[in-house]
Tab-separated table of C-alpha atoms in Angstrom:
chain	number	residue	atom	x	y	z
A	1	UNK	CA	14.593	29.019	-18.669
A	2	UNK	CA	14.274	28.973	-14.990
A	3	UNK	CA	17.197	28.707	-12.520
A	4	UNK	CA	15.647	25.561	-11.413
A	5	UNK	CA	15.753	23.877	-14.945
A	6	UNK	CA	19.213	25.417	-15.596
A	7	UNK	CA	20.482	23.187	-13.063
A	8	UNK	CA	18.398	20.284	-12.846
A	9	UNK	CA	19.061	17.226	-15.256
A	10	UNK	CA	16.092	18.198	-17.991
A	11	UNK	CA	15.557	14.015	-18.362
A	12	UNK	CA	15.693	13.232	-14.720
A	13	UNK	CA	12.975	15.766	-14.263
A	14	UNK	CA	11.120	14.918	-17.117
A	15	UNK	CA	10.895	10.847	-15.959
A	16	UNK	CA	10.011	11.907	-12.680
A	17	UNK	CA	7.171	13.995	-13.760
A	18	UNK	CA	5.697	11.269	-15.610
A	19	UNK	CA	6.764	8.458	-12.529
A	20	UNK	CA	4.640	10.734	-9.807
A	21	UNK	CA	1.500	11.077	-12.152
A	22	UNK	CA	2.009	6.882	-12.347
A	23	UNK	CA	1.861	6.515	-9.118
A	24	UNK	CA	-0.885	8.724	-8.076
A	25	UNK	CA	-2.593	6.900	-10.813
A	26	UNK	CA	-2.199	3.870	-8.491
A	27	UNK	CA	-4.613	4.954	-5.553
A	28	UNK	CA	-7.736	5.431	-7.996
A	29	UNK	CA	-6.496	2.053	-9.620
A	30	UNK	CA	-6.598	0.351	-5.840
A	31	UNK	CA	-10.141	1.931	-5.079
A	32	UNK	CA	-10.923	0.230	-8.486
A	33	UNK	CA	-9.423	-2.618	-7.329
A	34	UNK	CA	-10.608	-2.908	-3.482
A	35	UNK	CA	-14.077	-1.645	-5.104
A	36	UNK	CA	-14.583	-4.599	-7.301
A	37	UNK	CA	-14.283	-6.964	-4.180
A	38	UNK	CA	-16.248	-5.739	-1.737
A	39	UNK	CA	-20.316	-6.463	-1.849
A	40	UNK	CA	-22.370	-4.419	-3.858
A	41	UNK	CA	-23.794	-2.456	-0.983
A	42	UNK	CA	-20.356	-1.009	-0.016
A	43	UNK	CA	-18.564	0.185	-3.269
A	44	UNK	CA	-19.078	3.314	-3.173
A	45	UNK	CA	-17.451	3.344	0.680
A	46	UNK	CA	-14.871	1.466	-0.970
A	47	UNK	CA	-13.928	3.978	-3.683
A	48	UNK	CA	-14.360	6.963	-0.791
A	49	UNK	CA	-11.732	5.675	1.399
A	50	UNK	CA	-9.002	5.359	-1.006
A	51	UNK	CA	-10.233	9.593	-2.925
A	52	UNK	CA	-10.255	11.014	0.892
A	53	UNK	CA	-6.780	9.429	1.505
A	54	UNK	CA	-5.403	11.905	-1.285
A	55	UNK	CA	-6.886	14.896	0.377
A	56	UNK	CA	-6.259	13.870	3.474
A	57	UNK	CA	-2.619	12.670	3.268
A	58	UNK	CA	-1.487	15.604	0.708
A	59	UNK	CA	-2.709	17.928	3.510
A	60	UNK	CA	-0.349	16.306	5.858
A	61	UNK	CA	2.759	15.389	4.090
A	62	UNK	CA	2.574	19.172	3.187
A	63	UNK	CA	2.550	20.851	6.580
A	64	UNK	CA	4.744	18.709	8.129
A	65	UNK	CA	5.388	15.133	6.554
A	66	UNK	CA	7.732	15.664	4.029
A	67	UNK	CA	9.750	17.685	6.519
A	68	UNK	CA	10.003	14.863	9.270
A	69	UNK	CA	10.695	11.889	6.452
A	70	UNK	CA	13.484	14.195	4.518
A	71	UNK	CA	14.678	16.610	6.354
A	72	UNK	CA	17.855	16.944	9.048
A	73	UNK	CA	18.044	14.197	11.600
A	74	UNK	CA	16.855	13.884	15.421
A	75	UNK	CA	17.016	11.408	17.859
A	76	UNK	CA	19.937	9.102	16.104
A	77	UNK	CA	17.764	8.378	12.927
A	78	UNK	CA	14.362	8.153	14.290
A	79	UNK	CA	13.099	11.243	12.799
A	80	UNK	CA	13.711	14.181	10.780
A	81	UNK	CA	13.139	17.944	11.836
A	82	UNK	CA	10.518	20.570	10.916
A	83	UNK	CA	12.460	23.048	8.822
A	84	UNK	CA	10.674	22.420	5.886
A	85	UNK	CA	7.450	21.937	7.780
A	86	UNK	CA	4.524	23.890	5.632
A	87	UNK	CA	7.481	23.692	2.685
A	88	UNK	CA	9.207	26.404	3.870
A	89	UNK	CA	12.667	26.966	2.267
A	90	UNK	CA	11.920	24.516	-0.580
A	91	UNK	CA	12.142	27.038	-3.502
A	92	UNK	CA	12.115	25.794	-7.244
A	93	UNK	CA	15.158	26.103	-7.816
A	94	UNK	CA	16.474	23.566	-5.229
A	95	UNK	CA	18.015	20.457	-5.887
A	96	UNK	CA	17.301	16.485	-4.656
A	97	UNK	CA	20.332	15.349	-6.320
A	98	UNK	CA	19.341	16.257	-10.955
A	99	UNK	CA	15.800	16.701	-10.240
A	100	UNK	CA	13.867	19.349	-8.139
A	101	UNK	CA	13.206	19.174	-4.475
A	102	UNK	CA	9.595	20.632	-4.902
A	103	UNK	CA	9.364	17.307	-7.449
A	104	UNK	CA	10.765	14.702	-5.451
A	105	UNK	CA	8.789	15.809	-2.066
A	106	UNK	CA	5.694	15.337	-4.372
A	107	UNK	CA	6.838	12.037	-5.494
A	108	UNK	CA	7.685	11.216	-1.799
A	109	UNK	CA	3.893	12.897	-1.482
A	110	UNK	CA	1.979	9.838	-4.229
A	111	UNK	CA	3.756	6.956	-1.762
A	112	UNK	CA	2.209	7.944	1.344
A	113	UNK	CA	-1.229	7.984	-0.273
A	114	UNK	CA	-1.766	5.050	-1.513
A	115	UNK	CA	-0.180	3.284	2.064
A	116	UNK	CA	-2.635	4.826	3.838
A	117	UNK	CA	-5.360	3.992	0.872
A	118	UNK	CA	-3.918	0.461	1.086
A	119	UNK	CA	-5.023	-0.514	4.657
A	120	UNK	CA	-8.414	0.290	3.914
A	121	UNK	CA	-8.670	-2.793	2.691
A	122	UNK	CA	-8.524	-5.071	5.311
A	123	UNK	CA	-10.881	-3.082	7.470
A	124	UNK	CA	-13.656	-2.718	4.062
A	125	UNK	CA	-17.577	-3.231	4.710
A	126	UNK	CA	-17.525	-2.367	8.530
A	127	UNK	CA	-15.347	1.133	9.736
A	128	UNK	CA	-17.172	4.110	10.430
A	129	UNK	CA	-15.883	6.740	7.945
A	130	UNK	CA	-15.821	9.296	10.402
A	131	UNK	CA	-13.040	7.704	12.058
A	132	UNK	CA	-11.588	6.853	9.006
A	133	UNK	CA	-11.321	10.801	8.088
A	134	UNK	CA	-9.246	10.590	11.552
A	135	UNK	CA	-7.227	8.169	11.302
A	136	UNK	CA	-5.069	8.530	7.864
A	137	UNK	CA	-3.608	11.479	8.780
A	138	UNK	CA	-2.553	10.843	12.534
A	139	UNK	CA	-1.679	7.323	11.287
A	140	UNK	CA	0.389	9.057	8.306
A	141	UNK	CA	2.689	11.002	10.984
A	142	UNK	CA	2.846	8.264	14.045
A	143	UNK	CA	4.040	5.464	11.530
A	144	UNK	CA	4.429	6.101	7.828
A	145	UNK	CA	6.186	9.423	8.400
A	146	UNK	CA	8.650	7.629	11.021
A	147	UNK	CA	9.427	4.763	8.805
A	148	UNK	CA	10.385	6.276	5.836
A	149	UNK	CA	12.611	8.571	7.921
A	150	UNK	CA	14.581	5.393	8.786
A	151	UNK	CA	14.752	3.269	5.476
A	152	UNK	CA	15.000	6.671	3.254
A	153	UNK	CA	16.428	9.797	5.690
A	154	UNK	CA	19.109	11.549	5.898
A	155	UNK	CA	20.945	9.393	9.067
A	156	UNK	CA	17.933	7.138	9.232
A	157	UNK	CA	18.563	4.335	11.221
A	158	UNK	CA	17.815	1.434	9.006
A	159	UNK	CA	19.003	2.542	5.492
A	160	UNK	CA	21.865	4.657	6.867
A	161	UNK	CA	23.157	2.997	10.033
A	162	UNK	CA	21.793	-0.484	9.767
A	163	UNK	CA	22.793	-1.055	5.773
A	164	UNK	CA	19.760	-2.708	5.095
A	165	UNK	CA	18.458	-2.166	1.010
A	166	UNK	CA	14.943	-1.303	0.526
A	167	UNK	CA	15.185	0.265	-3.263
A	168	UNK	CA	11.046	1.405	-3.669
A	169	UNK	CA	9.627	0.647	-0.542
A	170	UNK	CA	8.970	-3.071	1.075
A	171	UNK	CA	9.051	-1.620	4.622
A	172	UNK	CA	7.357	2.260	4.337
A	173	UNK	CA	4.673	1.038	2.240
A	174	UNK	CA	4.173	-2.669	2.470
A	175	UNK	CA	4.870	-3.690	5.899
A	176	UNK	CA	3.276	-1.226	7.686
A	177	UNK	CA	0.420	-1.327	5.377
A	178	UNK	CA	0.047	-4.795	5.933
A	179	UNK	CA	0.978	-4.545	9.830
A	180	UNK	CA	-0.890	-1.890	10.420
A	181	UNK	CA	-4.543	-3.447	8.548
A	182	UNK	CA	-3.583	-6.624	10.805
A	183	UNK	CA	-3.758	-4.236	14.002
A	184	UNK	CA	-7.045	-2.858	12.760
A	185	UNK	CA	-8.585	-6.034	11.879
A	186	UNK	CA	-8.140	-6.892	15.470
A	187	UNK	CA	-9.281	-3.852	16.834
A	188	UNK	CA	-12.626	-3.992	14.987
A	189	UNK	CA	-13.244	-7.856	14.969
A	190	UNK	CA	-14.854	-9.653	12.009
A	191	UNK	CA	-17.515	-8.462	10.096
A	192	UNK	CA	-21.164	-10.122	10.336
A	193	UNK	CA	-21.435	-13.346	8.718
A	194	UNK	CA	-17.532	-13.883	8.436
A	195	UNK	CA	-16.674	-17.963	7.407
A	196	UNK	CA	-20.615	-18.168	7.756
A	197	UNK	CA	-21.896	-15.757	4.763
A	198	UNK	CA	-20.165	-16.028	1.375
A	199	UNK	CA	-18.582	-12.637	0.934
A	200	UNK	CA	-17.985	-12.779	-2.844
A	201	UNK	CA	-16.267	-9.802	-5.156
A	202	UNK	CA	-19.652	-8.027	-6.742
A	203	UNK	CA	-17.394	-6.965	-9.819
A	204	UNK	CA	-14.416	-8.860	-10.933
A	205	UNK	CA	-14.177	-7.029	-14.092
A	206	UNK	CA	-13.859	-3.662	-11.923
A	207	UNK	CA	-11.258	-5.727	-10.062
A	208	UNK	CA	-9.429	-6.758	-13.341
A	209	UNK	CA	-9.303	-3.018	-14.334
A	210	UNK	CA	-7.552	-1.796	-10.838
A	211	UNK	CA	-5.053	-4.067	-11.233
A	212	UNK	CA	-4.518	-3.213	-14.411
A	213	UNK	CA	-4.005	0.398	-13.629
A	214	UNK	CA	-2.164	-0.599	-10.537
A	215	UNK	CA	0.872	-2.707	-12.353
A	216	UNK	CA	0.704	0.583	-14.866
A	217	UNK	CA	1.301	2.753	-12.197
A	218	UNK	CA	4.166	0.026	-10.489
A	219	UNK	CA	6.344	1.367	-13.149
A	220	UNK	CA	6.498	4.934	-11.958
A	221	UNK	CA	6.712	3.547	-8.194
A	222	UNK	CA	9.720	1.303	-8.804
A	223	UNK	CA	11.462	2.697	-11.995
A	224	UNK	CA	10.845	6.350	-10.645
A	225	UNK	CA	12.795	5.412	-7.889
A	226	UNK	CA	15.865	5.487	-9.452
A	227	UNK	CA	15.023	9.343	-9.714
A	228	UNK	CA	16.893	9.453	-13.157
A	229	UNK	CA	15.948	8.311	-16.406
A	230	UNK	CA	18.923	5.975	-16.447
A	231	UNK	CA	20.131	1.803	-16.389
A	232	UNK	CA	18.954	1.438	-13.323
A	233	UNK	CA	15.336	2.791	-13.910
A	234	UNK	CA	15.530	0.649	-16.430
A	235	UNK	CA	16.863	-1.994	-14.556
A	236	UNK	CA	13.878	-1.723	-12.104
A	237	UNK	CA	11.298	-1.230	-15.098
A	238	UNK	CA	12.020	-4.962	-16.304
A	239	UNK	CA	12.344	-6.545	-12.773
A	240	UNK	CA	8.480	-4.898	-11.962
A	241	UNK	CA	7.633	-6.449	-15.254
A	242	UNK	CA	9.202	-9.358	-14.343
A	243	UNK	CA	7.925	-10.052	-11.118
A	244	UNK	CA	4.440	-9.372	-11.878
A	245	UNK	CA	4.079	-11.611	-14.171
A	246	UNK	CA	5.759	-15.342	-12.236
A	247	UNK	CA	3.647	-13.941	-9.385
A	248	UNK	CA	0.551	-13.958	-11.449
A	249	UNK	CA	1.261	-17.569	-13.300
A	250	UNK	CA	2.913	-18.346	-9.749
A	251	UNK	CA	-0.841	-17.719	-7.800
A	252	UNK	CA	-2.758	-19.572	-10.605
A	253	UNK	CA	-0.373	-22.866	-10.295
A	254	UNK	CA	-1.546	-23.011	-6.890
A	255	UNK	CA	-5.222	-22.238	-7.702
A	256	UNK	CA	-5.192	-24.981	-10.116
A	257	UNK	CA	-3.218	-27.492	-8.193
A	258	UNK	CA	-5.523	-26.772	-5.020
A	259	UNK	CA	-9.136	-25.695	-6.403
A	260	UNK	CA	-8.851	-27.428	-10.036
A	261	UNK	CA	-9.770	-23.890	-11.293
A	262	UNK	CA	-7.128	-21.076	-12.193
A	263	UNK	CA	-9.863	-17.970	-11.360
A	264	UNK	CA	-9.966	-14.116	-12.848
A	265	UNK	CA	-9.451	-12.946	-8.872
A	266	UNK	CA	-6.470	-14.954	-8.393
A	267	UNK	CA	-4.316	-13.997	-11.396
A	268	UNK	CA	-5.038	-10.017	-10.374
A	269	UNK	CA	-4.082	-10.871	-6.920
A	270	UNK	CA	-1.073	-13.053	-8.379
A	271	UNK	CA	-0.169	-10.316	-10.385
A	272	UNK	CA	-0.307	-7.935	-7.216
A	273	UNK	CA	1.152	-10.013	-5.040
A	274	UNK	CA	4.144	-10.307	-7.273
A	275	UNK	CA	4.689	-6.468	-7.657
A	276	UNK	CA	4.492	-6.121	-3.885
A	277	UNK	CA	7.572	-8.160	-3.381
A	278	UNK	CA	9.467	-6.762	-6.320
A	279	UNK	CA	8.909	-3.237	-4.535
A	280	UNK	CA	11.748	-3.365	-2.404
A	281	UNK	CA	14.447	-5.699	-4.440
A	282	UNK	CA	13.759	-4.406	-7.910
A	283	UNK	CA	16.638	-1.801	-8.066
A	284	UNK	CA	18.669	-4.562	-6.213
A	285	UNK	CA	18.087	-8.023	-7.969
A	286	UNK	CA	19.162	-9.044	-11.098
A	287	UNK	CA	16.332	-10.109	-13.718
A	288	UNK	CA	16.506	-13.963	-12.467
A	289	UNK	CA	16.247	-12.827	-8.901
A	290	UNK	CA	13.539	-10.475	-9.868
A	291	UNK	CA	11.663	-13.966	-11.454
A	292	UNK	CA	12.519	-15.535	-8.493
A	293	UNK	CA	11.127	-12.984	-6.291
A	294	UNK	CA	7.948	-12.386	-7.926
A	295	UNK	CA	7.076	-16.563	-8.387
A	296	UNK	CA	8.228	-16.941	-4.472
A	297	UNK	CA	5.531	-14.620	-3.526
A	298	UNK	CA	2.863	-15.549	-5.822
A	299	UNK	CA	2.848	-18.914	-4.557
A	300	UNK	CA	3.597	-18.171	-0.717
A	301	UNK	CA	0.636	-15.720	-0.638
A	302	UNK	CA	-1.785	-17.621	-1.901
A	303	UNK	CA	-1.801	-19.503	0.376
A	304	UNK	CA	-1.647	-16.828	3.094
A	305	UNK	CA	-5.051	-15.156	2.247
A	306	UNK	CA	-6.291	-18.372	3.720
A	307	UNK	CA	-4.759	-17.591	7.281
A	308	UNK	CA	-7.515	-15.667	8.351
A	309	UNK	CA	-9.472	-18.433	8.254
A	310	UNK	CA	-7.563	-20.234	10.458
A	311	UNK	CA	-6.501	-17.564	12.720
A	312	UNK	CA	-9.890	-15.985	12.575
A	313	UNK	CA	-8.655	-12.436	12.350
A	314	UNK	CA	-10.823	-10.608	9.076
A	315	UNK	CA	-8.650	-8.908	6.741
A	316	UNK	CA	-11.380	-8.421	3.948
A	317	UNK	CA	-9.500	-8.029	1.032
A	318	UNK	CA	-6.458	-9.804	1.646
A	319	UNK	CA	-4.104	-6.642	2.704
A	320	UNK	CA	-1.976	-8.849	5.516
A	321	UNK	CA	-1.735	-11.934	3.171
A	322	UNK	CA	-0.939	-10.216	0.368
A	323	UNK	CA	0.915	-6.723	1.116
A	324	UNK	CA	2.311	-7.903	4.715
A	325	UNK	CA	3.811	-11.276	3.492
A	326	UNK	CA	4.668	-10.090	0.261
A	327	UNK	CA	6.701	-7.136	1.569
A	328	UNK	CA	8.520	-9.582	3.617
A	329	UNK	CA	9.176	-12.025	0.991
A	330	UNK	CA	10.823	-9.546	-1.227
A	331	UNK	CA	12.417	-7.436	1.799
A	332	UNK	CA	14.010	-10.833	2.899
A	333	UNK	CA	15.142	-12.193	-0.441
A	334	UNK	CA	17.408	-9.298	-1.250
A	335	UNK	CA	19.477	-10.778	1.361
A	336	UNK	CA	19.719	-14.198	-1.109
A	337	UNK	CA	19.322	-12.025	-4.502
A	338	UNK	CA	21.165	-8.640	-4.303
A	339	UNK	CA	23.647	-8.289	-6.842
A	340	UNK	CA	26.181	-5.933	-6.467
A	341	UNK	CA	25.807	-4.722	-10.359
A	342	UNK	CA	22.709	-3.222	-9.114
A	343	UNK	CA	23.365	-2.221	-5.450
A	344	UNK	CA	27.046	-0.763	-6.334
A	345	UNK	CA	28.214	-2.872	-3.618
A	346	UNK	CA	26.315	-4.933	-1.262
A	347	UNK	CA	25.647	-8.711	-2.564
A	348	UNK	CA	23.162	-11.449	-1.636
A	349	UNK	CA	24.130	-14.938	0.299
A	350	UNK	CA	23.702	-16.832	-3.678
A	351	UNK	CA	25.439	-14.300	-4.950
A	352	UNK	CA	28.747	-15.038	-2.427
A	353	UNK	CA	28.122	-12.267	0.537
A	354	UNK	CA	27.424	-14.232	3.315
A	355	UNK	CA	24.735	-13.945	5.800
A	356	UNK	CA	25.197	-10.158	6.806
A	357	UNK	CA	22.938	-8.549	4.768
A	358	UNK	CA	19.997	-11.652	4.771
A	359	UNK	CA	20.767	-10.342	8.649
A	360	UNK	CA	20.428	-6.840	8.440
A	361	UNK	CA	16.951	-6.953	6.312
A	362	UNK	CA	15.621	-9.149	8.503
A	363	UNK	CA	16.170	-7.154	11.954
A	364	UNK	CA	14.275	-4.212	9.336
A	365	UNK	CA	11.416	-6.523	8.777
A	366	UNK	CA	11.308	-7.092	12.406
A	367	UNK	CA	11.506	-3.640	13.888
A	368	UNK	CA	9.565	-2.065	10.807
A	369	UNK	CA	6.502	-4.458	11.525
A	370	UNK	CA	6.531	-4.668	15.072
A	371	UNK	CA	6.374	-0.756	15.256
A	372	UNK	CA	3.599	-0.409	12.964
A	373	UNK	CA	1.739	-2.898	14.435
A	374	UNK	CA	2.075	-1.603	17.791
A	375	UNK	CA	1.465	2.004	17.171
A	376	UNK	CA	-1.593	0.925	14.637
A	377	UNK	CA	-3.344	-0.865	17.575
A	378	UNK	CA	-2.587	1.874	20.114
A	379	UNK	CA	-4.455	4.528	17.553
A	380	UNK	CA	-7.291	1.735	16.501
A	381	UNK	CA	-8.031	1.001	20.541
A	382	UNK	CA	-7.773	5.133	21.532
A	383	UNK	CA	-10.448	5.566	18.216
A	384	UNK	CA	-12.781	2.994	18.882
A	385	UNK	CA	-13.234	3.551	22.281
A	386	UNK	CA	-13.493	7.612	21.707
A	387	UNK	CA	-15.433	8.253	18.590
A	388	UNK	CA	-15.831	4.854	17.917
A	389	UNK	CA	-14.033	3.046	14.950
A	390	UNK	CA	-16.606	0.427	14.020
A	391	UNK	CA	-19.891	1.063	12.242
A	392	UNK	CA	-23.270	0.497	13.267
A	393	UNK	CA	-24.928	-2.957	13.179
A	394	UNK	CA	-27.772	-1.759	11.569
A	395	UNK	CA	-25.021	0.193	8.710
A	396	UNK	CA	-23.663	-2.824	7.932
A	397	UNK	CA	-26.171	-5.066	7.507
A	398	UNK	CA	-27.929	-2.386	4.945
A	399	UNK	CA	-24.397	-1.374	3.656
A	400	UNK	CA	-22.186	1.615	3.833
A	401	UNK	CA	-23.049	2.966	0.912
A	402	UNK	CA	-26.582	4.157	1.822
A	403	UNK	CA	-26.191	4.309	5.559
A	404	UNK	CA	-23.330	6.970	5.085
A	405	UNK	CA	-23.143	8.244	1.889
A	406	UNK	CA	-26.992	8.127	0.850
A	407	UNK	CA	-26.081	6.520	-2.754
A	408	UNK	CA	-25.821	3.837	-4.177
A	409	UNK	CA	-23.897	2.241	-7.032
A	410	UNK	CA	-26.209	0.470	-9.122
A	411	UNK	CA	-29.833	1.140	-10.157
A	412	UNK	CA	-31.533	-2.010	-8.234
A	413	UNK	CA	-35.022	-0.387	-9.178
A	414	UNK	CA	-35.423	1.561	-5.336
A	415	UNK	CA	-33.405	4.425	-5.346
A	416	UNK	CA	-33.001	5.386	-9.368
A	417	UNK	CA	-29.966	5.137	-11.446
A	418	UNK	CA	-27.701	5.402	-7.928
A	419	UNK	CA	-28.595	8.814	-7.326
A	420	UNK	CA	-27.888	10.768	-3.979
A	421	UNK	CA	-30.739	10.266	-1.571
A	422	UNK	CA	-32.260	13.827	-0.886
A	423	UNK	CA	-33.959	14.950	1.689
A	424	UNK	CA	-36.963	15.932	-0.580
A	425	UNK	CA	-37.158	12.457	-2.127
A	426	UNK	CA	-37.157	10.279	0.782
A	427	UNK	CA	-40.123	8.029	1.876
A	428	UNK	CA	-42.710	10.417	3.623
């Protein structure tokens, strides 16, 4: 037996183990996902952005992420310190309260992944992946690194000063997600043929199966959280569960109500959509709040995928409807929900503790989003108008697939089977 496991709470460890392979789970799940509703000509794009974002973001979170979320404190909770940087001094037998340090960086490590995979989604079918390859991991360390220093580090300035709850991540992962594809969408404009050409999902069964593996995964994000194998994993287990489901029957009221037809898309994004907002509030909320939240937001987003119309910003897939409002819904309802069985202390306005802490997560919401946003456009405006951030005409009328990969994923009787176009074989 190691020193590490002589210490270290054998269950924790175990549960955690299992919770980070969930999660990473979730990023081929979301290319899955984001794959099935893009156009034919773009999947395999699709599925590219989300793989590189492992690489990419593992790379970064290793050298110097995790050290700047987790570790020390500078600048009165606005970021961490580089002692760890390249995981120096994290040895196996260290301790993040029963499990492993080297364990819960690499937990720490699945969460920034899929953020950065997430925003891919509302720039799909038109971003250069060049510039893509660029901007995950600058965008990891100007804004995901930063915010999760505040909700989660040590003297972070919204978890630790400010009080505000965020239990699996509503405001690192959601709201700048979601803030942060709104910034890009504006940055890069609408793609050709937006409210003209009907952009339909080419695969909804390929979308039924990432969302699928993404409410799979949900468990190890929000039960893992707990970082023991204990009530309140438990606790957060059945809330995820929960919420998932009143957001998917909550999405498909509307769709019937509204369209006349409950549709395959809508109960994965209901589904979704209800799992964002149980992110934050699940190890906060008791199970009726955890209904609550999950019914609030399928409903509320359904209707906000239909902004874009309206506002005429293009978020392809739905990322600012769905992950921006949805964070805020269940960021803002702990402040009506939390029960102090759950938080150990803090309770919700319904639950008879005033208006403080309905306060407190919404100056979070506020300063979370607003920074994302703000930084996101900064980076999408110094990108585009360096290396450029938008693709080619010409690459996405033909699709991204072929233009920048040189494959394609279906056999459509030109290229064979979707084989790689070589050199050798193309057109004399």
């Amino acid at each position: 037996m190691t020193l590490a496991a002589a210490h270290a709470d054998s269950g924790d460890t175990a549960w955690l183990l299992a919770a980070t392979a969930l999660v990473l789970l979730m990023t081929p799940g979301l290319a899955l996902f984001y794959g099935g509703m893009v156009r034919a000509k773009s999947v395999l794009n699709m599925l590219m952005m989300s793989f590189v974002s492992i690489a990419l973001v593992t790379v970064v979170w290793l050298v110097a992420g995790y050290s700047l979320a987790f570790t020390g404190d500078l600048g009165g909770g606005l970021i961490g310190g580089l002692e760890n940087a390249g995981m120096a001094g994290v040895s196996p037998a260290g301790l993040h309260g029963t499990v492993p340090t080297l364990l819960f960086a690499t937990f720490q490590l699945t969460f920034a992944v899929i953020t950065a995979a997430l925003i891919s989604g509302a720039v799909a079918d038109r971003t250069r992946f060049g510039a893509w390859l660029v901007l995950v991991p600058v965008w990891t360390l100007l804004v995901y690194v930063p915010v999760t220093h505040w909700v989660w580090g040590p003297g972070g300035w919204i978890g630790a000063k400010l009080g505000a709850l965020d239990f699996a991540g509503g405001l690192p992962v959601e709201i700048t997600s979601g803030a942060s594809g709104l910034a890009l969408c504006l940055v890069l404009g609408p793609r050709l043929g937006f409210k003209k050409d009907a952009m339909r999902p080419h695969s909804l069964p390929m979308v039924m199966l990432g969302a699928g593996l993404l409410w799979f995964g949900w468990f190890g994000f929000n039960a893992g959280s707990a970082l023991g194998a204990n009530g309140l994993a438990a606790a957060a287990f059945l809330n995820t569960m929960a919420a998932g489901c009143t957001g998917l029957l909550g999405w498909l009221l509307v769709e019937q109500k509204r369209d006349g037809h409950p549709t395959t898309l809508g109960a994965a994004s209901g589904a979704v959509a209800g799992l964002v907002a149980i992110t934050p509030s699940c190890g906060t909320v008791s199970l009726l709040g955890a209904l609550a939240v999950g019914l609030a937001a399928g409903v509320v987003c359904s209707y906000a995928v239909g902004w874009k119309f309206r506002l005429n910003y293009d978020d392809s897939l739905d990322v600012v409807g769905v992950h921006l409002v949805g964070g805020v819904i269940g960021t803002l309802l702990i402040g009506l929900f939390a029960d102090k069985a759950l938080t150990g202390g803090p309770e919700g306005l319904l639950y008879g503790g005033g208006l403080g802490l309905l306060g407190r997560q919404l100056v979070a919401v506020l300063a979370v989003a607003g920074y994302a946003f703000a930084v996101t456009y900064g980076l999408g405006r110094l990108l585009d108008r360096t290396i450029g951030l938008r693709a080619s005409e010409e690459e996405e009328r033909t699709g991204l697939d072929l233009t920048v990969h040189a494959e394609t994923a279906y056999d459509h009787g030109v290229l064979g089977h979707g084989a790689p176009v070589r050199k050798a074989e193309s057109p004399a």
